[in-house]
PDB file of C-alpha atoms in Angstrom:
ATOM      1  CA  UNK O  68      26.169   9.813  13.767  1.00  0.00           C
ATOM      2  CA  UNK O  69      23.937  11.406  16.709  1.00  0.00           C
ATOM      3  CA  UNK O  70      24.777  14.736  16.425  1.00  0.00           C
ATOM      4  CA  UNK O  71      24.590  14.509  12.640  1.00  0.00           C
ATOM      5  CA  UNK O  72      20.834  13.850  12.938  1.00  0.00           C
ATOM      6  CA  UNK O  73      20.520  16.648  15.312  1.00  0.00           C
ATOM      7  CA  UNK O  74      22.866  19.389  14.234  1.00  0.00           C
ATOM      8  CA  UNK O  75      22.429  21.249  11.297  1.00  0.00           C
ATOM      9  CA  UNK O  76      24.814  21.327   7.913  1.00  0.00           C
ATOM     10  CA  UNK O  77      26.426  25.045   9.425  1.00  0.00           C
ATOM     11  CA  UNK O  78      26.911  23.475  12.558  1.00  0.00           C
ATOM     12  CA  UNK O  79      28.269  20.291  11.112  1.00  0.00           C
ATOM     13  CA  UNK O  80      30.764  22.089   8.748  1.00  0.00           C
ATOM     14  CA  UNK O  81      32.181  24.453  11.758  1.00  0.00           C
ATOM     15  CA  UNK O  82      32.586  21.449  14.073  1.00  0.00           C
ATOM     16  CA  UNK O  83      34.705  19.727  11.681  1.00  0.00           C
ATOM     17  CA  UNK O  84      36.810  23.047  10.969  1.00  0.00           C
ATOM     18  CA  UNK O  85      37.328  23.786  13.965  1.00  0.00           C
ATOM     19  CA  UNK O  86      35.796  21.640  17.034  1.00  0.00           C
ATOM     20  CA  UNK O  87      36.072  24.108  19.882  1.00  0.00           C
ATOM     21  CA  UNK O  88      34.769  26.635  18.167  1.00  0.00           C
ATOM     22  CA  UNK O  89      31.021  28.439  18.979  1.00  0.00           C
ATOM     23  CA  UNK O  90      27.737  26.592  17.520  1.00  0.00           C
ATOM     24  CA  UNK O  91      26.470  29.223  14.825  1.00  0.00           C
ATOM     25  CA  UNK O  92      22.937  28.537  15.496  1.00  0.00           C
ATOM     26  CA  UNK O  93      23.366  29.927  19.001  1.00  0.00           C
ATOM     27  CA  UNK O  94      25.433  32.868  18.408  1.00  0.00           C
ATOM     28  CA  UNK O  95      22.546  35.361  18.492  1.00  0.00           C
ATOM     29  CA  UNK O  96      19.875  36.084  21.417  1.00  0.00           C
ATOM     30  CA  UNK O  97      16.673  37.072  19.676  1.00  0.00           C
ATOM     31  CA  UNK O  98      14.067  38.973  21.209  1.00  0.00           C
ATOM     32  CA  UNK O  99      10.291  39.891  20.929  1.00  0.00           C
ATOM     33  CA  UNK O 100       9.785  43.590  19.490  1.00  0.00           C
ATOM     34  CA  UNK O 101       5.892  44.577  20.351  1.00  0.00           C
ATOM     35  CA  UNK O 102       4.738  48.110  18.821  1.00  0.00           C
ATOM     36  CA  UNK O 103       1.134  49.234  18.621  1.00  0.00           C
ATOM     37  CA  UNK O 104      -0.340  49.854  15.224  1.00  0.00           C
ATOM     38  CA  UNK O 105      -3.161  51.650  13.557  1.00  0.00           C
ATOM     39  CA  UNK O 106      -4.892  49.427  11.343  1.00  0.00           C
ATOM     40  CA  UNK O 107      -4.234  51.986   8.624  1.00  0.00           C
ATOM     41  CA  UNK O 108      -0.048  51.737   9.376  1.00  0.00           C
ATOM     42  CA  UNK O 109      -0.562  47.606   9.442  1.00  0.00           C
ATOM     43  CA  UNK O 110      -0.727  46.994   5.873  1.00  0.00           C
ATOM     44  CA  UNK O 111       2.832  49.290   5.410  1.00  0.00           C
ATOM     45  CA  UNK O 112       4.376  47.316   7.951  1.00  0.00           C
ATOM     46  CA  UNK O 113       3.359  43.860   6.019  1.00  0.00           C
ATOM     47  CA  UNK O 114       4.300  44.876   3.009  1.00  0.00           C
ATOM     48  CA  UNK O 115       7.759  45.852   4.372  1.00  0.00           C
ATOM     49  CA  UNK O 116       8.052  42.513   6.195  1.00  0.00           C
ATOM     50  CA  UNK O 117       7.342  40.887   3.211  1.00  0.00           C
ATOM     51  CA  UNK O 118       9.511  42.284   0.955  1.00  0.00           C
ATOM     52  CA  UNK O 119      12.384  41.825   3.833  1.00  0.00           C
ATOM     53  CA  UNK O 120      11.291  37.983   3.609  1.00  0.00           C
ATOM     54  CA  UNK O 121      12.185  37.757  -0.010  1.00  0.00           C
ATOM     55  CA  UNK O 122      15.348  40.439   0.354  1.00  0.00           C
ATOM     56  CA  UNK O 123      16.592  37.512   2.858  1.00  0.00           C
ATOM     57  CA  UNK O 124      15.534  34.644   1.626  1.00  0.00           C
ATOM     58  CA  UNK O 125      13.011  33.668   4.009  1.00  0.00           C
ATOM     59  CA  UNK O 126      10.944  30.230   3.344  1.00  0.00           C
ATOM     60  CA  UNK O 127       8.197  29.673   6.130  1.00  0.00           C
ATOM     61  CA  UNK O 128       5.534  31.752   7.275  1.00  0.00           C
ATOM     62  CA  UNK O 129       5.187  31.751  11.069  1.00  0.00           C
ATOM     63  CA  UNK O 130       1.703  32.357  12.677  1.00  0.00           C
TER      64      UNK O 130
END
Protein backbone atom coordinates (compact mmCIF):
# COMPACT_ATOMS: atom_id res chain seq x y z
CA UNK A 1 0.00 0.00 0.00
CA UNK A 2 3.09 2.53 0.45
CA UNK A 3 4.38 2.55 -2.75
CA UNK A 4 0.88 2.71 -4.21
CA UNK A 5 0.47 6.18 -2.65
CA UNK A 6 3.78 7.16 -3.93
CA UNK A 7 4.25 5.59 -7.32
CA UNK A 8 2.39 6.50 -10.14
CA UNK A 9 -0.35 4.24 -12.27
CA UNK A 10 2.79 3.60 -15.17
CA UNK A 11 4.96 2.71 -12.52
CA UNK A 12 2.42 0.61 -10.72
CA UNK A 13 1.35 -1.33 -13.91
CA UNK A 14 5.22 -2.14 -14.92
CA UNK A 15 6.02 -3.31 -11.38
CA UNK A 16 3.35 -5.77 -11.45
CA UNK A 17 4.38 -6.97 -15.11
CA UNK A 18 7.44 -7.31 -14.53
CA UNK A 19 9.08 -6.40 -10.95
CA UNK A 20 12.73 -6.07 -11.87
CA UNK A 21 12.17 -4.16 -14.52
CA UNK A 22 13.29 -0.09 -14.87
CA UNK A 23 10.84 2.64 -13.18
CA UNK A 24 9.45 4.55 -16.37
CA UNK A 25 9.38 7.79 -14.67
CA UNK A 26 13.16 7.69 -14.40
CA UNK A 27 14.13 6.43 -17.68
CA UNK A 28 15.00 9.85 -19.14
CA UNK A 29 17.65 12.59 -17.84
CA UNK A 30 16.19 15.95 -18.75
CA UNK A 31 18.12 18.94 -19.11
CA UNK A 32 17.88 22.82 -19.17
CA UNK A 33 18.15 24.25 -22.90
CA UNK A 34 18.95 28.26 -22.48
CA UNK A 35 19.00 30.27 -25.96
CA UNK A 36 18.94 34.05 -26.20
CA UNK A 37 16.02 35.66 -27.93
CA UNK A 38 15.02 38.86 -29.58
CA UNK A 39 11.89 40.00 -28.26
CA UNK A 40 10.65 40.03 -31.84
CA UNK A 41 11.65 35.90 -32.24
CA UNK A 42 9.85 35.37 -28.53
CA UNK A 43 6.37 35.41 -29.56
CA UNK A 44 7.33 32.54 -32.56
CA UNK A 45 8.90 30.53 -30.07
CA UNK A 46 5.56 30.67 -27.71
CA UNK A 47 3.41 30.04 -30.16
CA UNK A 48 5.42 26.92 -31.18
CA UNK A 49 5.62 25.79 -27.54
CA UNK A 50 2.17 26.09 -27.31
CA UNK A 51 0.99 24.36 -30.02
CA UNK A 52 3.66 21.44 -28.99
CA UNK A 53 1.67 21.54 -25.52
CA UNK A 54 -1.57 20.65 -27.15
CA UNK A 55 0.25 18.26 -30.03
CA UNK A 56 1.34 16.30 -26.66
CA UNK A 57 -1.12 16.62 -24.49
CA UNK A 58 0.32 18.79 -22.00
CA UNK A 59 -1.99 19.94 -18.86
CA UNK A 60 -0.03 22.44 -16.50
CA UNK A 61 1.63 25.52 -17.18
CA UNK A 62 4.98 25.82 -15.40
CA UNK A 63 6.32 29.33 -14.41
Amino acid sequence: MARARLDTVRGLKVAVKDPDAPDPEEDEEWGRLSIPLSAEERPDVDEGLALAGKALGARRKDG
